[in-house]
Amino acid sequence: MSELLRLEAVQTYIGQFHILKGVTFEVPRGTVTALLGRNGAGKTTTLRTVMGLLRPSAGRIWFNGTEIHGRPTHVISRLGIGYVPEDMGIFPNLTVAEHMQLAMHAEDAMTRERLAWVLDLFSDLKKAWRKPGGTLSGGQKQMLAIARAYVNRNALLLIDEPSKGLAPVMVAALIDSLNALKGETTVLLVEQNVIMAAQVASHVVIIDDGRTVHHGTMAELAQDEALKRRYLGIA
Amino acid sequence: MHRHIGLQRLGYGIFVAFVLSLPLFMHDARNQLFILTNIAVMAIFAMSYDLLLGYSGIISFGHVLFFGVGAYVTAIMMKNVSVSIPALLFVLLLTLLITAFLGWLIGFFTARLKSHFFAMFTLAIAELAAVLMEKAKGISGGSDGFSFPVPSFFRDKLTVAYVALISTLVIFVLLRLFVNSPMGTTIIGIRENEARMRALGYPVLRYKVLAVMISGAVAGFAGMLYGVSMRFVSVPSVFGINLTLDALLMTIVGGAGTLVGPVIGAVLVELVSQWLQLMAKSVPLLERWMLFFGLAYILVVLFFPSGILGGLQRLLILWRNRRRKAP
């Protein structure tokens, strides 16, 4: 079994709206897979469904060989899936220190080591250690949201538009960090910035109007101008 | 930094000494001691309410249920079983157990509800309990209530005032330890973003139920203290919805999401209502003192949305920033 995450014909409604109408793809172990598509294609909904924040009405989801659809979110999280939501989900009244304390699943030496690594990566967070989340800048919030997911040794990270609101130099640092995680952590990355996605992802999934329309490697996509024009609006 | 902490400790020490010396100045005035005790009881009740409203973001309109249970457990045990200090300690244990269990029951079945549904549901349960107690006149005494004896130690108003004040301090310290613990941070995290806490791996429902249980047990303790100080219970006086509204008012006026806030709120609301009632005797207009209270409440919510404590904090920050800007 080479894939870490597998979705099969997943359908999700939000209220009365049919958002995912059949999403099927696999995320190979140890890779960064980019989930691309136009605005409103269902990328965020796909991540939220995997995380259990939305319940799929049909279809199945496997993580590491276990079925996870319909399970409570906190159980899915503890199985080893970290999630960086698009809205970052920063707690306005808790300090950066408290955010990290809440995020750490364990207090062992390894987690503390990872915390040190994360804080080296995003040194801004170290400076803002005692500041409440609500007073951070947009970029710092994004770093904190990513740091929360990095601090645990998760098998899979679901990251929703991490480059949004980050300065170019931080995007570069983010790309480096994602490349550094390769091998031990598998990443499913939602990204509008196709150029950034191309620098880190080896595999790519494109969804359009709630359906998977393409599934392959980044190299293939780079050469397929028609595909890029049709589903991503670029050429 | 160290000096700052030292000063803060000294400040706390002076404050505690001041509060504990209050009853001494009121020695002969039984009415003043009574008001002081009442403030302490309501401060505990309001702190327990704030644990839900301010810290957990749970709005309950039925909080009085726990208070009423605490008061009635005390009354029934003292009247029918035994009047002694050990019996009272047993009452304490029983009150905490029953109210925590009730908190678990209510939390378990309703904490998954969205905020306003939870608020309505708790209101319904508390009102139902009040009606049932009213019907069970044989046990509760209904609207007329009944008086009961307490151990001789608690017959002195001064002693009761001290017990109430010390209890307030102890509860304050315990709740402070709780909200500053990792568990407290978790509960605040749930208030700020429930979905995010779930995605971080926290069983949100379990923590919410725990908050309702702790809050309920503290409210039950306040009810017990009320019973001991009054030596009288009746359904309207310990199960009336106005008590929940008082706690809500105190929390909002003082500042929700802090523990000092509800205490300040309890002091203010009790003192102002006493003063308005007193003034009503000479100024006929103030006979409608509740009306003025409502007006004051609206003004606070409009101009101090984060309570008096929040308002003061804002003023302090403004003042500091201005001073920094000056050359």
Coordinates of C-alpha atoms in Angstrom, one line a residue:
Chain A
M1 CA 0.0 0.0 0.0
S2 CA 1.9 3.0 -1.3
E3 CA -0.8 5.6 -0.6
L4 CA -1.2 7.2 2.8
L5 CA -4.6 8.8 2.1
R6 CA -7.3 7.6 -0.3
L7 CA -10.6 9.2 -1.2
E8 CA -13.2 7.2 -3.1
A9 CA -16.2 8.9 -4.7
V10 CA -16.6 11.3 -1.8
Q11 CA -19.7 13.5 -1.8
T12 CA -20.3 16.3 0.7
Y13 CA -23.1 18.7 1.2
I14 CA -22.9 22.0 3.0
G15 CA -26.5 22.6 4.1
Q16 CA -28.5 22.1 0.9
F17 CA -25.5 22.8 -1.4
H18 CA -23.9 19.8 -3.1
I19 CA -20.2 20.8 -3.0
L20 CA -18.3 17.6 -3.5
K21 CA -20.0 15.4 -6.2
G22 CA -17.4 12.7 -6.5
V23 CA -13.8 13.2 -5.4
T24 CA -11.5 10.3 -5.9
F25 CA -7.7 10.5 -5.5
E26 CA -4.7 9.1 -3.6
V27 CA -1.9 10.8 -1.8
P28 CA 1.3 8.8 -2.2
R29 CA 3.3 8.3 1.0
G30 CA 6.2 10.7 1.5
T31 CA 5.2 13.1 -1.2
V32 CA 3.8 16.6 -1.4
T33 CA 0.6 16.4 -3.4
A34 CA -0.9 19.7 -4.6
L35 CA -4.7 20.0 -4.8
L36 CA -5.5 22.5 -7.4
G37 CA -8.6 24.0 -8.9
R38 CA -10.5 27.2 -9.5
N39 CA -12.2 29.2 -6.7
G40 CA -15.2 27.3 -5.5
A41 CA -14.1 24.0 -7.0
G42 CA -14.3 22.3 -3.6
K43 CA -10.6 22.2 -2.4
T44 CA -11.2 23.5 1.1
T45 CA -14.3 21.3 1.4
T46 CA -12.2 18.3 0.5
L47 CA -9.8 19.0 3.3
R48 CA -12.6 19.7 5.8
T49 CA -14.2 16.4 4.8
V50 CA -11.0 14.5 5.3
M51 CA -10.6 16.2 8.7
G52 CA -14.1 15.2 9.7
L53 CA -15.3 18.7 10.1
L54 CA -17.8 18.0 7.4
R55 CA -19.5 14.6 7.1
P56 CA -19.5 13.1 3.7
S57 CA -22.9 11.9 2.5
A58 CA -21.4 9.2 0.3
G59 CA -18.0 7.7 -0.5
R60 CA -15.1 6.4 1.6
I61 CA -11.9 7.8 3.0
W62 CA -8.9 5.8 4.1
F63 CA -5.9 7.0 6.1
N64 CA -3.0 4.6 6.6
G65 CA -5.3 1.7 5.7
T66 CA -8.1 2.6 8.2
E67 CA -11.4 4.0 7.2
I68 CA -11.8 7.5 8.8
H69 CA -15.0 8.9 7.2
G70 CA -17.7 9.6 9.8
R71 CA -15.2 9.5 12.7
P72 CA -15.1 12.5 15.1
T73 CA -12.6 15.2 14.1
H74 CA -10.5 14.9 17.3
V75 CA -10.0 11.1 16.7
I76 CA -8.9 11.8 13.1
S77 CA -6.5 14.4 14.4
R78 CA -5.0 12.0 16.9
L79 CA -4.4 9.4 14.2
G80 CA -1.7 11.7 12.9
I81 CA -3.3 14.3 10.6
G82 CA -2.4 17.9 11.1
Y83 CA -4.6 20.6 9.5
V84 CA -3.7 24.2 8.7
P85 CA -7.1 25.8 7.7
E86 CA -7.4 28.6 5.3
D87 CA -8.8 31.0 7.9
M88 CA -5.8 30.0 10.1
G89 CA -8.1 29.6 13.2
I90 CA -5.9 31.7 15.5
F91 CA -7.3 32.1 19.1
P92 CA -7.4 35.9 19.6
N93 CA -7.0 35.9 23.4
L94 CA -4.4 33.1 23.8
T95 CA -0.7 33.9 23.6
V96 CA 1.6 32.3 21.0
A97 CA 3.0 30.2 23.8
E98 CA -0.5 28.9 24.7
H99 CA -1.2 28.2 21.1
M100 CA 1.8 25.9 20.9
Q101 CA 1.0 24.3 24.2
L102 CA -2.5 23.4 23.0
A103 CA -1.1 22.1 19.7
M104 CA 1.5 19.8 21.2
H105 CA 0.1 16.3 21.5
A106 CA 3.0 15.2 23.7
E107 CA 5.5 16.8 26.0
D108 CA 8.4 14.5 25.2
A109 CA 11.9 15.4 24.1
M110 CA 11.1 14.8 20.5
T111 CA 8.2 17.2 20.5
R112 CA 10.3 19.8 22.3
E113 CA 12.9 19.3 19.7
R114 CA 10.4 19.9 16.9
L115 CA 9.2 23.0 18.7
A116 CA 12.7 24.4 18.7
W117 CA 13.0 23.6 15.0
V118 CA 9.6 25.3 14.2
L119 CA 10.6 28.4 16.2
D120 CA 13.9 28.6 14.3
L121 CA 12.0 28.3 11.1
F122 CA 9.6 31.0 12.1
S123 CA 11.7 33.2 14.3
D124 CA 9.0 35.9 14.4
L125 CA 7.0 33.6 16.6
K126 CA 9.7 33.5 19.2
K127 CA 9.7 37.3 19.4
A128 CA 5.9 37.3 19.8
W129 CA 5.9 34.4 22.3
R130 CA 3.9 36.2 25.0
K131 CA 1.6 38.2 22.6
P132 CA -2.1 37.3 22.2
G133 CA -3.0 35.8 18.8
G134 CA -5.3 38.7 18.1
T135 CA -2.5 41.2 18.0
L136 CA -0.3 39.3 15.5
S137 CA 0.1 40.4 11.9
G138 CA -1.5 38.4 9.1
G139 CA 1.8 36.8 8.2
Q140 CA 2.6 36.0 11.8
K141 CA -0.8 34.4 12.1
Q142 CA -0.1 32.2 9.1
M143 CA 3.2 31.2 10.5
L144 CA 1.6 30.3 13.8
A145 CA -1.1 28.2 12.1
I146 CA 1.6 26.3 10.2
A147 CA 3.8 26.0 13.3
R148 CA 0.9 24.3 15.2
A149 CA 0.7 21.6 12.5
Y150 CA 4.5 21.2 12.3
V151 CA 5.1 20.7 16.0
N152 CA 3.6 17.2 16.1
R153 CA 5.2 14.4 14.2
N154 CA 2.1 14.0 12.0
A155 CA 2.1 11.4 9.2
L156 CA -0.1 13.7 7.1
L157 CA -0.5 17.5 6.9
L158 CA -3.4 19.1 5.2
I159 CA -2.4 22.7 4.4
D160 CA -4.8 25.2 2.9
E161 CA -3.2 28.1 1.0
P162 CA -0.2 28.6 3.2
S163 CA 1.4 31.2 1.0
K164 CA -1.6 33.6 1.4
G165 CA -0.6 36.7 3.2
L166 CA 3.1 35.7 3.5
A167 CA 6.0 37.9 2.3
P168 CA 8.0 36.4 -0.6
V169 CA 10.9 35.7 1.7
M170 CA 8.6 33.7 4.0
V171 CA 7.1 31.8 1.1
A172 CA 10.6 30.8 0.3
A173 CA 11.2 29.7 3.9
L174 CA 7.9 27.8 3.7
I175 CA 8.9 26.0 0.5
D176 CA 12.2 25.0 2.2
S177 CA 10.4 23.7 5.2
L178 CA 8.0 21.7 3.1
N179 CA 10.9 20.2 1.2
A180 CA 12.7 19.5 4.6
L181 CA 9.6 17.6 5.8
K182 CA 9.5 15.4 2.7
G183 CA 10.1 11.8 3.4
E184 CA 8.8 11.7 7.0
T185 CA 5.6 13.7 6.5
T186 CA 3.2 13.5 3.6
V187 CA 1.5 16.7 2.6
L188 CA -1.7 17.5 0.8
L189 CA -1.4 21.1 -0.2
V190 CA -4.2 23.4 -1.4
E191 CA -2.7 26.3 -3.3
Q192 CA -3.9 29.0 -5.6
N193 CA -0.3 29.9 -6.3
V194 CA 0.5 27.3 -8.9
I195 CA 4.1 28.5 -9.3
M196 CA 4.7 27.9 -5.5
A197 CA 2.9 24.5 -5.7
A198 CA 5.2 23.5 -8.6
Q199 CA 8.2 24.1 -6.5
V200 CA 7.3 21.6 -3.8
A201 CA 4.7 19.2 -5.1
S202 CA 5.6 16.1 -7.0
H203 CA 2.0 15.0 -7.5
V204 CA -1.1 16.9 -8.4
V205 CA -4.8 16.5 -8.2
I206 CA -7.2 18.9 -10.0
I207 CA -10.8 19.2 -9.0
D208 CA -13.4 21.1 -10.8
D209 CA -17.0 21.7 -9.7
G210 CA -16.7 19.1 -7.0
R211 CA -15.2 16.3 -9.1
T212 CA -11.7 15.0 -9.6
V213 CA -10.8 15.9 -13.2
H214 CA -7.1 15.1 -13.2
H215 CA -4.7 13.1 -11.2
G216 CA -1.0 12.8 -12.1
T217 CA 2.5 14.1 -11.5
M218 CA 3.6 17.7 -11.5
A219 CA 5.9 17.1 -14.4
E220 CA 3.0 15.9 -16.6
L221 CA 1.0 19.0 -15.7
A222 CA 3.9 21.3 -16.5
Q223 CA 3.8 20.1 -20.1
D224 CA 0.0 19.9 -20.5
E225 CA -0.9 23.4 -21.6
A226 CA -4.5 22.5 -22.5
L227 CA -5.1 21.0 -19.1
K228 CA -3.8 24.1 -17.3
R229 CA -5.9 26.4 -19.4
R230 CA -9.0 24.4 -19.0
Y231 CA -9.0 23.9 -15.2
L232 CA -6.6 26.4 -13.8
G233 CA -7.1 29.3 -16.1
I234 CA -3.4 29.6 -16.8
A235 CA -1.2 28.7 -19.7
Chain B
M1 CA 10.0 42.0 36.3
H2 CA 10.7 40.6 39.8
R3 CA 9.9 43.9 41.4
H4 CA 6.6 44.0 39.5
I5 CA 5.6 40.6 40.7
G6 CA 6.5 41.6 44.3
L7 CA 4.4 44.7 44.1
Q8 CA 1.5 42.6 42.7
R9 CA 1.8 40.2 45.6
L10 CA 1.8 43.0 48.1
G11 CA -1.3 44.5 46.3
Y12 CA -3.1 41.2 46.7
G13 CA -2.1 40.9 50.3
I14 CA -3.4 44.4 51.1
F15 CA -6.6 43.7 49.3
V16 CA -7.2 40.4 51.1
A17 CA -6.4 42.1 54.5
F18 CA -8.8 44.9 53.7
V19 CA -11.6 42.5 52.7
L20 CA -11.1 40.3 55.8
S21 CA -11.2 43.4 58.0
L22 CA -14.5 44.6 56.6
P23 CA -16.7 42.7 59.0
L24 CA -14.9 44.2 61.9
F25 CA -16.1 47.7 61.0
M26 CA -19.6 46.4 60.7
H27 CA -19.7 44.7 64.0
D28 CA -23.0 46.1 65.3
A29 CA -24.7 46.7 62.1
R30 CA -26.4 43.4 61.5
N31 CA -27.9 44.6 58.2
Q32 CA -24.4 45.5 56.9
L33 CA -23.1 42.1 57.8
F34 CA -26.1 40.6 56.0
I35 CA -25.3 42.6 52.9
L36 CA -21.7 41.7 53.0
T37 CA -22.5 38.0 53.3
N38 CA -25.0 38.3 50.4
I39 CA -22.3 40.0 48.3
A40 CA -19.9 37.1 49.0
V41 CA -22.5 34.5 48.1
M42 CA -23.5 36.3 44.9
A43 CA -19.8 36.8 44.0
I44 CA -19.2 33.0 44.2
F45 CA -22.4 32.4 42.1
A46 CA -21.4 35.0 39.6
M47 CA -17.8 33.6 39.3
S48 CA -19.3 30.1 38.6
Y49 CA -21.6 31.7 36.0
D50 CA -18.6 33.5 34.4
L51 CA -16.8 30.1 34.1
L52 CA -19.5 29.3 31.6
L53 CA -20.2 32.7 30.0
G54 CA -16.8 34.3 30.0
Y55 CA -14.4 31.4 29.8
S56 CA -16.3 28.6 28.0
G57 CA -18.6 30.8 25.9
I58 CA -21.6 28.8 27.0
I59 CA -24.7 30.9 27.7
S60 CA -27.0 29.4 30.3
F61 CA -30.3 30.8 31.5
G62 CA -30.8 28.0 34.0
H63 CA -27.8 28.4 36.2
V64 CA -30.0 29.0 39.3
L65 CA -30.9 25.2 39.2
F66 CA -27.5 24.4 40.8
F67 CA -27.9 27.2 43.3
G68 CA -31.3 26.0 44.3
V69 CA -30.2 22.4 44.6
G70 CA -27.3 23.5 46.9
A71 CA -29.7 25.5 49.1
Y72 CA -32.3 22.8 49.4
V73 CA -29.9 20.0 50.0
T74 CA -28.6 22.0 53.0
A75 CA -32.1 22.9 54.2
I76 CA -33.5 19.5 54.0
M77 CA -30.5 17.8 55.6
M78 CA -30.3 20.4 58.4
K79 CA -34.0 20.2 59.1
N80 CA -34.6 16.4 58.9
V81 CA -31.3 14.7 59.5
S82 CA -28.9 16.3 61.8
V83 CA -27.7 19.7 62.9
S84 CA -23.9 19.5 63.3
I85 CA -20.6 20.5 61.7
P86 CA -20.0 16.9 60.4
A87 CA -23.5 16.9 59.0
L88 CA -22.7 20.2 57.3
L89 CA -19.5 18.8 55.8
F90 CA -21.5 15.8 54.5
V91 CA -24.0 18.3 53.0
L92 CA -21.0 20.0 51.3
L93 CA -19.9 16.7 49.8
L94 CA -23.5 15.8 48.8
T95 CA -24.1 19.2 47.2
L96 CA -20.9 19.1 45.2
L97 CA -21.7 15.5 44.1
I98 CA -25.3 16.2 43.1
T99 CA -24.6 19.5 41.3
A100 CA -21.6 18.0 39.5
F101 CA -23.8 15.1 38.4
L102 CA -26.6 17.4 37.3
G103 CA -24.0 19.4 35.4
W104 CA -22.8 16.2 33.7
L105 CA -26.4 15.2 32.8
I106 CA -27.3 18.6 31.4
G107 CA -23.9 19.0 29.7
F108 CA -23.9 15.6 28.2
F109 CA -27.3 16.0 26.6
T110 CA -27.1 19.6 25.6
A111 CA -23.5 20.8 25.2
R112 CA -23.6 19.6 21.6
L113 CA -26.4 22.1 21.0
K114 CA -25.7 25.5 19.5
S115 CA -25.4 28.3 22.0
H116 CA -28.9 29.8 21.9
F117 CA -30.5 26.3 21.9
F118 CA -28.4 25.5 25.0
A119 CA -29.5 28.7 26.6
M120 CA -33.2 27.9 25.9
F121 CA -32.8 24.3 27.1
T122 CA -31.2 25.3 30.4
L123 CA -34.0 27.9 30.9
A124 CA -36.6 25.2 30.3
I125 CA -34.9 22.7 32.7
A126 CA -34.5 25.3 35.5
E127 CA -38.1 26.4 35.2
L128 CA -39.3 22.8 35.2
A129 CA -37.3 22.2 38.3
A130 CA -38.8 25.3 39.9
V131 CA -42.4 24.1 39.0
L132 CA -41.7 20.6 40.4
M133 CA -40.3 22.0 43.6
E134 CA -43.3 24.3 43.9
K135 CA -45.6 21.3 43.5
A136 CA -43.7 19.2 46.0
K137 CA -44.8 21.4 48.9
G138 CA -44.2 18.6 51.4
I139 CA -40.5 18.7 50.7
S140 CA -39.9 22.3 49.6
G141 CA -42.4 24.3 51.4
G142 CA -43.3 25.9 48.1
S143 CA -43.4 29.7 47.9
D144 CA -43.7 30.0 51.7
G145 CA -40.6 27.9 52.1
F146 CA -39.4 26.9 55.6
S147 CA -36.7 27.8 58.0
F148 CA -34.3 25.4 59.5
P149 CA -31.6 25.3 62.2
V150 CA -27.9 25.4 61.5
P151 CA -24.9 24.4 63.8
S152 CA -24.4 26.9 66.6
F153 CA -21.1 28.0 65.1
F154 CA -23.0 29.5 62.1
R155 CA -25.6 31.3 64.2
D156 CA -23.4 34.4 64.7
K157 CA -23.7 36.8 61.8
L158 CA -20.1 37.8 62.1
T159 CA -18.9 34.2 61.8
V160 CA -21.1 33.6 58.8
A161 CA -19.8 36.8 57.1
Y162 CA -16.2 35.6 57.7
V163 CA -17.0 32.1 56.4
A164 CA -18.6 33.6 53.3
L165 CA -15.7 36.0 52.6
I166 CA -13.0 33.3 53.1
S167 CA -15.0 31.0 50.9
T168 CA -15.1 33.7 48.2
L169 CA -11.3 34.1 48.4
V170 CA -10.7 30.3 48.3
I171 CA -13.1 29.8 45.4
F172 CA -11.4 32.7 43.6
V173 CA -8.0 31.2 44.0
L174 CA -9.1 27.7 43.0
L175 CA -10.9 28.9 39.9
R176 CA -7.9 31.0 39.0
L177 CA -5.7 28.0 39.3
F178 CA -8.1 26.1 37.1
V179 CA -8.5 28.8 34.3
N180 CA -4.7 29.2 34.2
S181 CA -4.1 25.4 34.0
P182 CA -3.7 23.7 30.6
M183 CA -7.3 22.5 31.0
G184 CA -8.4 26.2 31.4
T185 CA -6.5 27.1 28.3
T186 CA -8.2 24.3 26.4
I187 CA -11.6 25.6 27.5
I188 CA -10.7 29.1 26.4
G189 CA -9.5 27.7 23.1
I190 CA -12.9 26.0 22.6
R191 CA -14.6 29.3 23.3
E192 CA -12.5 31.0 20.7
N193 CA -12.7 28.4 17.9
E194 CA -14.4 25.1 18.6
A195 CA -13.7 23.6 15.2
R196 CA -10.0 24.4 15.4
M197 CA -9.8 22.7 18.8
R198 CA -11.4 19.6 17.4
A199 CA -8.9 19.6 14.5
L200 CA -6.1 19.9 17.1
G201 CA -7.3 16.7 18.6
Y202 CA -9.4 17.8 21.5
P203 CA -12.7 16.0 22.4
V204 CA -14.5 19.4 22.7
L205 CA -17.7 17.9 24.1
R206 CA -15.9 16.3 27.0
Y207 CA -14.3 19.6 28.0
K208 CA -17.6 21.5 27.7
V209 CA -19.3 19.0 29.9
L210 CA -16.5 19.4 32.4
A211 CA -16.9 23.2 32.4
V212 CA -20.6 22.8 33.1
M213 CA -19.9 20.3 35.9
I214 CA -17.3 22.5 37.7
S215 CA -19.4 25.6 37.2
G216 CA -22.5 23.8 38.5
A217 CA -20.6 22.5 41.6
V218 CA -19.4 26.0 42.5
A219 CA -22.9 27.4 42.0
G220 CA -24.2 24.6 44.3
F221 CA -21.7 25.6 46.9
A222 CA -22.9 29.2 46.6
G223 CA -26.5 28.0 47.2
M224 CA -25.4 26.0 50.2
L225 CA -23.7 29.1 51.7
Y226 CA -26.9 31.1 51.0
G227 CA -28.9 28.4 52.9
V228 CA -26.5 28.5 55.9
S229 CA -26.5 32.3 56.0
M230 CA -30.3 32.7 55.6
R231 CA -31.4 29.6 57.6
F232 CA -34.4 29.8 55.3
V233 CA -35.3 28.6 51.8
S234 CA -38.3 29.0 49.5
V235 CA -38.7 28.1 45.9
P236 CA -38.8 31.7 44.6
S237 CA -35.8 32.8 46.6
V238 CA -33.4 30.0 45.5
F239 CA -34.9 28.7 42.2
G240 CA -36.2 32.1 40.8
I241 CA -34.9 33.0 37.4
N242 CA -34.0 36.5 38.7
L243 CA -31.0 34.9 40.4
T244 CA -29.6 33.7 37.1
L245 CA -30.2 37.2 35.6
D246 CA -28.5 38.8 38.6
A247 CA -25.4 36.6 37.9
L248 CA -25.5 37.5 34.2
L249 CA -25.8 41.2 35.1
M250 CA -22.9 41.0 37.6
T251 CA -20.7 39.2 35.2
I252 CA -21.4 41.6 32.3
V253 CA -21.2 44.7 34.4
G254 CA -17.9 43.6 36.1
G255 CA -16.3 42.1 33.0
A256 CA -16.9 38.6 31.6
G257 CA -13.9 36.3 31.0
T258 CA -12.1 37.5 34.2
L259 CA -12.6 36.3 37.7
V260 CA -12.3 39.7 39.3
G261 CA -15.1 41.0 37.1
P262 CA -17.9 39.0 38.6
V263 CA -16.7 39.9 42.1
I264 CA -16.7 43.6 41.2
G265 CA -20.1 43.2 39.6
A266 CA -21.5 41.5 42.7
V267 CA -20.3 44.3 44.9
L268 CA -21.6 47.0 42.6
V269 CA -25.0 45.4 41.8
E270 CA -25.7 44.5 45.5
L271 CA -24.6 47.9 46.8
V272 CA -26.4 49.9 44.2
S273 CA -29.6 47.9 44.6
Q274 CA -29.5 48.3 48.4
W275 CA -28.8 52.0 48.0
L276 CA -31.6 52.5 45.5
Q277 CA -34.0 50.7 47.8
L278 CA -33.0 52.9 50.7
M279 CA -33.3 56.0 48.7
A280 CA -36.7 55.0 47.5
K281 CA -38.0 55.7 51.0
S282 CA -37.2 59.4 50.7
V283 CA -37.3 60.0 46.9
P284 CA -40.6 58.6 45.6
L285 CA -39.3 58.6 42.1
L286 CA -36.8 55.9 43.1
E287 CA -39.6 53.5 44.1
R288 CA -39.2 52.3 40.6
W289 CA -35.6 51.5 41.3
M290 CA -35.6 48.5 39.1
L291 CA -36.2 50.9 36.2
F292 CA -33.0 52.8 37.0
F293 CA -31.2 49.6 37.3
G294 CA -32.2 48.6 33.8
L295 CA -31.1 52.0 32.5
A296 CA -27.7 51.6 34.2
Y297 CA -27.4 48.2 32.7
I298 CA -28.1 49.5 29.2
L299 CA -25.5 52.3 29.6
V300 CA -22.8 49.8 30.8
V301 CA -23.5 47.5 27.9
L302 CA -23.3 50.4 25.4
F303 CA -20.2 52.2 26.8
F304 CA -18.4 49.4 28.6
P305 CA -19.1 46.3 26.4
S306 CA -16.3 44.4 28.1
G307 CA -17.5 45.4 31.6
I308 CA -16.1 47.8 34.1
L309 CA -12.8 45.9 34.3
G310 CA -12.4 45.9 30.5
G311 CA -13.3 49.6 30.4
L312 CA -10.7 50.4 33.0
Q313 CA -8.1 48.3 31.2
R314 CA -8.8 50.2 28.0
L315 CA -8.5 53.6 29.8
L316 CA -5.2 52.4 31.3
I317 CA -3.8 51.4 27.9
L318 CA -4.9 54.7 26.4
W319 CA -3.2 56.6 29.2
R320 CA 0.0 54.7 28.9
N321 CA 0.2 55.1 25.2
R322 CA -0.4 58.9 25.6
R323 CA 2.3 59.1 28.2
R324 CA 4.7 57.2 25.9
K325 CA 4.1 59.5 23.0
A326 CA 4.9 62.6 25.1
P327 CA 8.6 63.6 24.9

